[in-house]
Short mmCIF file of C-alpha atoms in Angstrom, two decimals:
data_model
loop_
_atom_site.label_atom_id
_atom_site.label_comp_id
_atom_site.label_asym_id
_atom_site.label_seq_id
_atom_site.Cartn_x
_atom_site.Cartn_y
_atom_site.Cartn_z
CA UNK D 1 -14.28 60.06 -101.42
CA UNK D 2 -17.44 57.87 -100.21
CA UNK D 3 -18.01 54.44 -100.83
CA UNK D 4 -20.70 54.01 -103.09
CA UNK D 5 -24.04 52.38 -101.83
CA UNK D 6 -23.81 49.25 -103.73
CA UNK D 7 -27.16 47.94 -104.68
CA UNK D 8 -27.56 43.72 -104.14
CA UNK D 9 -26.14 42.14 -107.15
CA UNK D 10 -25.30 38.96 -108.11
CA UNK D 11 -21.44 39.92 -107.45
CA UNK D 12 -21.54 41.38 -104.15
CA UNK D 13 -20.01 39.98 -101.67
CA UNK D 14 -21.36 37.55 -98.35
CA UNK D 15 -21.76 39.13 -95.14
CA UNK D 16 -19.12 38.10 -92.23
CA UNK D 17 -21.20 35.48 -90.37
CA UNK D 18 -18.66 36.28 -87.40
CA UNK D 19 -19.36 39.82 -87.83
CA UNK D 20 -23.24 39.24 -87.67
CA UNK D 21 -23.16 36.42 -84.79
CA UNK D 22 -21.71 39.24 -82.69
CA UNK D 23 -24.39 41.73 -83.53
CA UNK D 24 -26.87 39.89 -82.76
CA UNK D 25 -25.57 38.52 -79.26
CA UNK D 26 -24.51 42.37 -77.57
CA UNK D 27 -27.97 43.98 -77.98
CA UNK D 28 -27.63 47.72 -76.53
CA UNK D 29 -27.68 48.20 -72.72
CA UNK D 30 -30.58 48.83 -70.76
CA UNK D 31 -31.11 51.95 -69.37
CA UNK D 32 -30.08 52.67 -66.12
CA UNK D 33 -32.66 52.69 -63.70
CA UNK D 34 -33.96 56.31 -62.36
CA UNK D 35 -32.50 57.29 -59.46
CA UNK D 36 -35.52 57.53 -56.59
CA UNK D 37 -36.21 60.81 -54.55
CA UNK D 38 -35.42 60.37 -51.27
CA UNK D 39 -38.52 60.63 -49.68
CA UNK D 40 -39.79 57.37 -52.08
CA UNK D 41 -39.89 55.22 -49.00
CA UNK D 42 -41.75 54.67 -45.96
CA UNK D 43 -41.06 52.40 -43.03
CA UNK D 44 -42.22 49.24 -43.17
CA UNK D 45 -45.46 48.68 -41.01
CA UNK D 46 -44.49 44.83 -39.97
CA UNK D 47 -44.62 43.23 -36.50
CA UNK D 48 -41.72 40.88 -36.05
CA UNK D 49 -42.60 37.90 -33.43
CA UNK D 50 -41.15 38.44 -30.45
CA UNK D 51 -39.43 35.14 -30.11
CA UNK D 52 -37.93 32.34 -32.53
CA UNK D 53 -40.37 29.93 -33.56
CA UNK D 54 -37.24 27.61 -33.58
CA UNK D 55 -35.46 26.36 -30.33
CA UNK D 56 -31.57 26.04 -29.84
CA UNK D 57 -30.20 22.83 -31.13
CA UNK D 58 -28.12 22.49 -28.28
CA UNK D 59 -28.00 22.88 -24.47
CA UNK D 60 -25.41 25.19 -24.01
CA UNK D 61 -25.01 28.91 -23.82
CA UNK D 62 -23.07 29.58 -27.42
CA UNK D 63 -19.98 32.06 -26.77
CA UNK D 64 -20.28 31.70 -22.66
CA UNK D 65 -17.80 30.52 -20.38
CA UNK D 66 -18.68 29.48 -16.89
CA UNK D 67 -16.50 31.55 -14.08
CA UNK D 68 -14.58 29.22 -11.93
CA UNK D 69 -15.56 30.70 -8.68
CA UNK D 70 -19.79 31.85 -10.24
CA UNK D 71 -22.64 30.22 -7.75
CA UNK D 72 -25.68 28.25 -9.88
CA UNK D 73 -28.47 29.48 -8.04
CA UNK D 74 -31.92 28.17 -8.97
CA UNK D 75 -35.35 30.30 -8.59
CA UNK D 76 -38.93 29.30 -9.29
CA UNK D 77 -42.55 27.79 -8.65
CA UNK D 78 -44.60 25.81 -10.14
CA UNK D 79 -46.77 29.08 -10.89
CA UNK D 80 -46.29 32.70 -10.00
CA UNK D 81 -48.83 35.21 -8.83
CA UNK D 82 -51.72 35.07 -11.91
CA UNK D 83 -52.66 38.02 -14.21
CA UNK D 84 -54.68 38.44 -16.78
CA UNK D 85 -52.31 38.37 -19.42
CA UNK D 86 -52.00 35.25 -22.28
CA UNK D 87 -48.26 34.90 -23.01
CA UNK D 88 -48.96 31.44 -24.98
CA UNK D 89 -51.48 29.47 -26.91
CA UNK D 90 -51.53 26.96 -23.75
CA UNK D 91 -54.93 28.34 -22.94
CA UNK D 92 -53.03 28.77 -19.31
CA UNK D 93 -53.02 32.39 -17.32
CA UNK D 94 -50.00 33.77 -17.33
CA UNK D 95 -47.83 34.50 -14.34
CA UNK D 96 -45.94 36.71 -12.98
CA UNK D 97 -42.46 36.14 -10.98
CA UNK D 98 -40.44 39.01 -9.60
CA UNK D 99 -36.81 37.73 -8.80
CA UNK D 100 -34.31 39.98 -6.56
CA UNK D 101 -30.91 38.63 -6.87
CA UNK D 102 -28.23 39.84 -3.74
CA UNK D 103 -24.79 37.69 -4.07
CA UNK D 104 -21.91 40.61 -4.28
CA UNK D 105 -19.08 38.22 -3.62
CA UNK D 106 -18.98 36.29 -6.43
CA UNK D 107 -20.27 36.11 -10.35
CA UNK D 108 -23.95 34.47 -10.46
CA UNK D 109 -25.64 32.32 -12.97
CA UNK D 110 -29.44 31.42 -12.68
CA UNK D 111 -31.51 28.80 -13.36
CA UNK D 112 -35.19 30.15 -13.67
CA UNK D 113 -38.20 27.44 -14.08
CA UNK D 114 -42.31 27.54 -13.30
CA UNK D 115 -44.41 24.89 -14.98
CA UNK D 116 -46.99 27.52 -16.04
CA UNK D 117 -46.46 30.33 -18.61
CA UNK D 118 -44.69 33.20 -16.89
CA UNK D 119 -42.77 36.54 -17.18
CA UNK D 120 -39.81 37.03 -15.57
CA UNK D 121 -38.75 40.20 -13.94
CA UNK D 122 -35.42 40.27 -12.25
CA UNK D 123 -33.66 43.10 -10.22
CA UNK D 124 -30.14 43.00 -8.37
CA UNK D 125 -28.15 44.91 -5.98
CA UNK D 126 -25.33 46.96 -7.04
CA UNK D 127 -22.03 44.79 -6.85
CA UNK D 128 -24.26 41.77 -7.56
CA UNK D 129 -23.06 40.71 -11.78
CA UNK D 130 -25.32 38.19 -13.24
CA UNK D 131 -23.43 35.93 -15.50
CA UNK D 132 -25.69 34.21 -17.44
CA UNK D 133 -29.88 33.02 -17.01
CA UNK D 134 -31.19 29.52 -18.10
CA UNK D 135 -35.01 29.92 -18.59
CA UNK D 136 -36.73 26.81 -18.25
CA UNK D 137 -40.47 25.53 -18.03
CA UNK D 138 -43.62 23.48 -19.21
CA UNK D 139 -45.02 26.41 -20.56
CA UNK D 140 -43.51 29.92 -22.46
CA UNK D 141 -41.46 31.79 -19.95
CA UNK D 142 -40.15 35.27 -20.61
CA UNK D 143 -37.84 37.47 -19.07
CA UNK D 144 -37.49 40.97 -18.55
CA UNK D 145 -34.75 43.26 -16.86
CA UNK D 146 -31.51 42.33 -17.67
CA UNK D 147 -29.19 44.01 -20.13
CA UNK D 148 -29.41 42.17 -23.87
CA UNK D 149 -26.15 41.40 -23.66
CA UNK D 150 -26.41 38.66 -20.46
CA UNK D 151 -26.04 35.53 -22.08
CA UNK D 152 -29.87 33.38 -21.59
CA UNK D 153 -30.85 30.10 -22.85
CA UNK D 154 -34.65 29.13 -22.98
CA UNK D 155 -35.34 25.46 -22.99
CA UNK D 156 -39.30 24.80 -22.54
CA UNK D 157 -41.37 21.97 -22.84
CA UNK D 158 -43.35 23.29 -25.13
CA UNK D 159 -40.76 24.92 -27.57
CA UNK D 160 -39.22 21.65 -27.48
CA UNK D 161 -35.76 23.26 -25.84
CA UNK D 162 -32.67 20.76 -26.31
CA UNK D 163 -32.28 20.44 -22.02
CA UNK D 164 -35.89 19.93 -21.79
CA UNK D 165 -37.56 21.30 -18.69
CA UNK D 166 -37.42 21.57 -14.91
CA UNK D 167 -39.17 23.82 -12.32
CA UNK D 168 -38.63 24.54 -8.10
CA UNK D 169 -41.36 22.57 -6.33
CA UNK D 170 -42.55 18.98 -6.55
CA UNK D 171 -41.46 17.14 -9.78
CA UNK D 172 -39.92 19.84 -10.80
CA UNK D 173 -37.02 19.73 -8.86
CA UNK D 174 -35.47 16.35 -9.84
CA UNK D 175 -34.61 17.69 -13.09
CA UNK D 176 -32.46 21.18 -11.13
CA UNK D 177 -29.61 19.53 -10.57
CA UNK D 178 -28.79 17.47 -14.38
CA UNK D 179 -29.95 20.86 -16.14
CA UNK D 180 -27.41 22.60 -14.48
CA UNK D 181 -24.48 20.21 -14.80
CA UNK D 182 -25.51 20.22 -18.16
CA UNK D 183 -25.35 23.93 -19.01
CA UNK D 184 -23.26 25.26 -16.23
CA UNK D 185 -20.94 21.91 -15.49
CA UNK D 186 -22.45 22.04 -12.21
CA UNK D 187 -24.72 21.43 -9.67
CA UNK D 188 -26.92 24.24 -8.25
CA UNK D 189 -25.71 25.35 -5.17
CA UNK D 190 -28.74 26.90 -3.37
CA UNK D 191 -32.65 26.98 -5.04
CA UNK D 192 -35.23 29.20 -4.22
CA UNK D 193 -38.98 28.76 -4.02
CA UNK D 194 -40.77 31.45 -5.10
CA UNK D 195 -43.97 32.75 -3.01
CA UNK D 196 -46.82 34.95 -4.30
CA UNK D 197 -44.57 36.11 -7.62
CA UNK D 198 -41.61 36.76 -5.29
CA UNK D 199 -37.82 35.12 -4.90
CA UNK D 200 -35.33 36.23 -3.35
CA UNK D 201 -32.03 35.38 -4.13
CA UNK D 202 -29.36 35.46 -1.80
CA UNK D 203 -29.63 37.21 1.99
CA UNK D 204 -31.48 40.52 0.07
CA UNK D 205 -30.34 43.23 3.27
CA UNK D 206 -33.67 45.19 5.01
CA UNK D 207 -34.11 48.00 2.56
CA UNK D 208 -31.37 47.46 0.30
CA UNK D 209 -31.91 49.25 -2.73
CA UNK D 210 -32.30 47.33 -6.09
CA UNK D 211 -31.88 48.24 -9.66
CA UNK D 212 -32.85 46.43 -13.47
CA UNK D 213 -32.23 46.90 -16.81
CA UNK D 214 -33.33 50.61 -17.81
CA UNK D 215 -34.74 49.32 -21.16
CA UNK D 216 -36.95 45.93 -19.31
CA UNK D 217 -40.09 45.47 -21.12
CA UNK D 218 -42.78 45.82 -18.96
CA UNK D 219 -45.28 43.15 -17.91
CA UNK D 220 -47.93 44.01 -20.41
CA UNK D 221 -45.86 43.66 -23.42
CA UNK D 222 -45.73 40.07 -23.39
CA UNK D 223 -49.46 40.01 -23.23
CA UNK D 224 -50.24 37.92 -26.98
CA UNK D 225 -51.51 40.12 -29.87
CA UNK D 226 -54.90 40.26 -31.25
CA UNK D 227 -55.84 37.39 -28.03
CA UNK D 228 -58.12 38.68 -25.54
CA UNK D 229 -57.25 38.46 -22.10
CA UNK D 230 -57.21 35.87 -19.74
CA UNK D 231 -60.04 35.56 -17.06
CA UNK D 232 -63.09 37.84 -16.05
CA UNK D 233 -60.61 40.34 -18.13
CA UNK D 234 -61.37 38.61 -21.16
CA UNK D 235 -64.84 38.45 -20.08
CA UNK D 236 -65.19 42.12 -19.43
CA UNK D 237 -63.85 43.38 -22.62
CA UNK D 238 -66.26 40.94 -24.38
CA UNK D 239 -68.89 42.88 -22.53
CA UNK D 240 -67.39 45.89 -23.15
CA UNK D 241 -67.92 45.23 -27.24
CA UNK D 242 -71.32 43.94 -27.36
CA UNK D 243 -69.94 40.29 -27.67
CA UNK D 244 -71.42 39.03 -24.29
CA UNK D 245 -74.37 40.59 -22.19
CA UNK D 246 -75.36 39.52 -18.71
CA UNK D 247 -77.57 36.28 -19.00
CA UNK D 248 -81.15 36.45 -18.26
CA UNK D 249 -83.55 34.33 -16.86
CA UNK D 250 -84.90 34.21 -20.28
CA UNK D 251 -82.86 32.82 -21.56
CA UNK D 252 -82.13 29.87 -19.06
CA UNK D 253 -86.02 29.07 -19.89
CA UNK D 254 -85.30 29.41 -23.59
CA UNK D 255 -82.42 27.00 -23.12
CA UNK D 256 -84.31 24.64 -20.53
CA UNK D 257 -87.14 24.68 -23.08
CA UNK D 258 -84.85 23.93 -26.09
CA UNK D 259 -83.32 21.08 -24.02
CA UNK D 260 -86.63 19.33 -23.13
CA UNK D 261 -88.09 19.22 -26.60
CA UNK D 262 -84.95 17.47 -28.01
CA UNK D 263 -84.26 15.53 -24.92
CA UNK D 264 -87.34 15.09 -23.11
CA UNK D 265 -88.21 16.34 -19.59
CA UNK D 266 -85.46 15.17 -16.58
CA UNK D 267 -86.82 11.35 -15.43
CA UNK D 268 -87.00 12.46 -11.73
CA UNK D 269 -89.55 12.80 -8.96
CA UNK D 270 -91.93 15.64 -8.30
CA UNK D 271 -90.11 17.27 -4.98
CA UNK D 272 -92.41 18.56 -1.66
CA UNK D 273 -90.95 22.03 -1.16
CA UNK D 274 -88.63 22.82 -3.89
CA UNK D 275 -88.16 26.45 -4.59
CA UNK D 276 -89.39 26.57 -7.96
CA UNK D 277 -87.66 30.48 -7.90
CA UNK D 278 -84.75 28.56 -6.94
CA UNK D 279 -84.56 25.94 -10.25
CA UNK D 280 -84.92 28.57 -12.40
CA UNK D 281 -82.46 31.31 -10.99
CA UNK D 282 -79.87 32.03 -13.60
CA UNK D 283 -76.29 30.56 -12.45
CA UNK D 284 -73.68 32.79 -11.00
CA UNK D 285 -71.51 34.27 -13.67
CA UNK D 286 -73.74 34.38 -16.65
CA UNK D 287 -73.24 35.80 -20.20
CA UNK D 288 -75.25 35.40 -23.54
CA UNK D 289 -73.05 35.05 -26.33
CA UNK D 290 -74.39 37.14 -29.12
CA UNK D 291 -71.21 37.20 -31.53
CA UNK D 292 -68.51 35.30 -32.62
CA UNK D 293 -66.53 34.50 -29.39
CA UNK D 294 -63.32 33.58 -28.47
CA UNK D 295 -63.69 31.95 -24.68
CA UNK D 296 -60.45 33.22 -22.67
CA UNK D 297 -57.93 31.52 -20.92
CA UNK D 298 -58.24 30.34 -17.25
CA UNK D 299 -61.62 29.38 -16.68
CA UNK D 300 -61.27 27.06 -14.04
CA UNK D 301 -62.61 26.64 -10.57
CA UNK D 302 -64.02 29.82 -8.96
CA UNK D 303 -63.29 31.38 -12.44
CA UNK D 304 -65.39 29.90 -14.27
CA UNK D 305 -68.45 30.77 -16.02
CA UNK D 306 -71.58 29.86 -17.68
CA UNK D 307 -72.36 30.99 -21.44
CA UNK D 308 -75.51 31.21 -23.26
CA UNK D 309 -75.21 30.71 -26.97
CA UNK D 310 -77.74 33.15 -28.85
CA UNK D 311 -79.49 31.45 -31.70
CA UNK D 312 -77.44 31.24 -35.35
CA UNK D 313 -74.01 32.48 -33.31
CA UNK D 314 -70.93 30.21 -34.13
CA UNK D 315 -69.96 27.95 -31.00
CA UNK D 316 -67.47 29.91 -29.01
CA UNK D 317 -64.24 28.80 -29.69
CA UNK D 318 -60.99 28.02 -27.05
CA UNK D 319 -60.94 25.90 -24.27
CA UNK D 320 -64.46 26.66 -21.96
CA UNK D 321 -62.34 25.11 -18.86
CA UNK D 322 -64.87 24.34 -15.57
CA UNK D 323 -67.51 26.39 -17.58
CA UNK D 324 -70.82 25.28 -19.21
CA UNK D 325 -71.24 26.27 -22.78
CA UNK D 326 -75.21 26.21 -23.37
CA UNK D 327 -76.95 26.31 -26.97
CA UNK D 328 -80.49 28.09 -26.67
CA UNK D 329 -81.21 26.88 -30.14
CA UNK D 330 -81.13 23.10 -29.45
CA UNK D 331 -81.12 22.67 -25.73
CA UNK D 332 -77.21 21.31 -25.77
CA UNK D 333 -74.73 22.02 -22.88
CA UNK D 334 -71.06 21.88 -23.86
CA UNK D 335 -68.15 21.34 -20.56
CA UNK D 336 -67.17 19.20 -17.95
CA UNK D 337 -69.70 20.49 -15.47
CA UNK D 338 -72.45 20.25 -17.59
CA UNK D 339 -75.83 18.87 -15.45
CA UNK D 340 -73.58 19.74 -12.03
CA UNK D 341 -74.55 23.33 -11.83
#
C-alpha cells in the first residue's frame, strides 16, 4: 500500500542533512555535446613563418655524428650575384649563390657563409652524399635543394646563432676554421670562393651531370611577404600602382621654389655661361611620390634614385640609401647626397 503524503507537522521528522549535502553537490550531467557534420570545418587560412624566430641554443648539429673519414669543405662570398628579391628586414638585396658539390669518395659536410642576405641553391653529382650543411652569415641565409632530412645548422649574425658568423673572403675567413672545429671537430679542409653566384665544390668533371632535391623551393619563394621588391623592381611595381610617376620638371621648380622661400636663395655667384636648361633638368632616375611609399631595398650607388614627395603624402618610409628624398611642400631634401646631385 502507498505511503501517505504526510503534510508538515510539528511531529514529522528532520531531513538527513547527509542525504541533502549530496543532492545538492551531484547536479545532473550536462548534455553531451552534438556531434558535428563532417563537412563543419574548413582549413585554416594561416601563413606559418618560414623560419624560427628563435636561434639554436647551441652550436652543434642535435642527433648528428661526424663520419671519421667526411671532408669539411667551406663555400661562399661575401655577396652572391644580386636579385631583386628581400629575404630580410636588413634593407640589403638579396643574393643568390648556386653551389655544385662533386666529392664521390668520401661523405661531405659544408660550411656555407656570405655576409649579405642570400639563398642557397645546392646541386651534387650522383655518388657525391652530403652529410650535413652549416649555414652561416651577417645577414639571413637560406637554403634550398637538399632533402629535409640532411642535418643543417644556421648560425647568423643577425639571428644571433650560438657559433656566431663567418664568410669566404676578407674578414670572413678567420672565423672558417674555429666554426668548423666547433661544429664538425675539425678544420676545413679545402674553401671555395664563390664567383658571380657560382661555387664549385670539388674537381666538378666537363659536363658532368648534376641533380637536387626534387621538392627545392625555388628562388622566388624566399622573396619576404607583403615587402616590395628590392631595386628598380621595387620601383617599377610602385609605378605600376599609381604610387610613383616619372618626375617632372615641374616639379623640381616646385621643389626649388619651396626650398628658396624657407631657406633663401643659394649664397653663390652669378656664373658667365651656365646652361640655365642645364640647372633645371630633372635628375636621372626621377619619381614623384604620390602615395604612401615604402622606399625598397638597395638603393645605393648607380641604383639609386631621386624622389619627389607630392604635397600632404606621408614621408616615404625604409632606408632611401644614396638617394635624395625631396619634399615639394617645404623645400626639404632628405639623404646622404642631398646638395651633391
Amino acid at each position: 500500500m502507498a505511503e501517505p503524503n504526510v503534510q508538515a507537522t510539528a511531529g514529522r521528522r528532520a531531513p538527513d542533512p547527509a542525504v541533502e549535502v549530496a543532492t545538492r553537490a551531484e547536479p545532473a550531467p550536462a548534455p553531451a555535446p552534438a556531434a558535428q557534420p563532417a563537412d563543419a570545418t574548413k582549413p585554416f587560412a594561416f601563413e606559418a613563418p618560414t623560419e624560427a624566430d628563435t636561434p639554436p641554443t647551441t652550436c652543434r648539429i642535435d642527433g648528428f655524428v661526424m663520419p671519421a673519414n667526411a671532408k669539411v669543405y667551406a663555400a661562399g662570398a661575401y655577396a652572391g650575384k644580386q636579385t631583386d628579391l628581400q629575404i630580410d628586414q636588413s634593407g640589403h638585396q638579396a643574393t643568390t649563390i648556386q653551389v655544385a658539390v662533386h666529392a664521390p669518395d668520401a661523405p661531405v659536410v659544408l660550411l656555407l657563409g656570405a655576409y649579405e642576405p642570400t639563398v642557397w641553391s645546392v646541386g651534387w653529382t650522383r655518388g657525391t652524399r652530403i652529410a650535413a650543411v652549416l649555414l652561416t652569415g651577417y645577414h639571413r641565409q637560406q637554403l634550398t635543394g637538399l632533402p629535409a632530412e640532411v642535418p643543417l645548422l644556421v648560425s647568423t649574425y643577425d639571428n644571433r646563432g650560438p657559433c656566431g658568423y663567418a664568410y669566404v673572403g676578407g674578414e670572413g675567413s678567420v672565423k672558417l676554421n674555429p666554426l668548423a672545429r666547433e661544429v664538425f671537430g675539425r678544420a676545413v679542409d679545402v674553401a671555395y670562393e664563390a664567383r658571380d653566384g657560382r661555387a664549385v665544390v670539388g674537381r666538378l668533371p666537363p659536363g658532368a651531370p648534376l641533380v637536387t632535391d626534387a621538392a627545392a623551393a625555388p628562388v622566388q619563394d624566399f622573396q619576404l611577404k607583403g615587402v616590395a621588391p628590392a631595386g628598380q623592381a621595387g620601383i617599377d611595381a610602385a609605378l605600376r600602382t599609381g604610387i610613383l610617376r616619372p618626375a617632372t620638371a615641374a616639379d623640381l621648380r616646385a621643389w626649388e621654389a619651396a626650398r628658396q622661400q624657407n631657406t633663401g636663395a643659394p649664397d653663390v655667384p652669378r656664373i658667365e655661361g651656365a646652361s640655365a636648361a642645364r640647372e633645371q633638368s630633372v635628375p636621372y632616375r626621377s619619381y614623384t611620390v604620390l602615395k604612401a611609399f615604402a622606399l625598397p631595398a638597395g638603393l645605393y650607388g648607380a641604383h639609386s634614385a631621386t624622389f619627389f614627395v607630392a604635397p600632404g603624402v606621408p614621408a616615404p618610409t625604409g632606408n632611401p640609401g644614396h638617394s635624395d628624398v625631396r619634399f615639394i611642400e617645404n623645400g626639404r631634401c632628405l639623404g646622404v647626397t642631398c646638395g651633391m646631385r
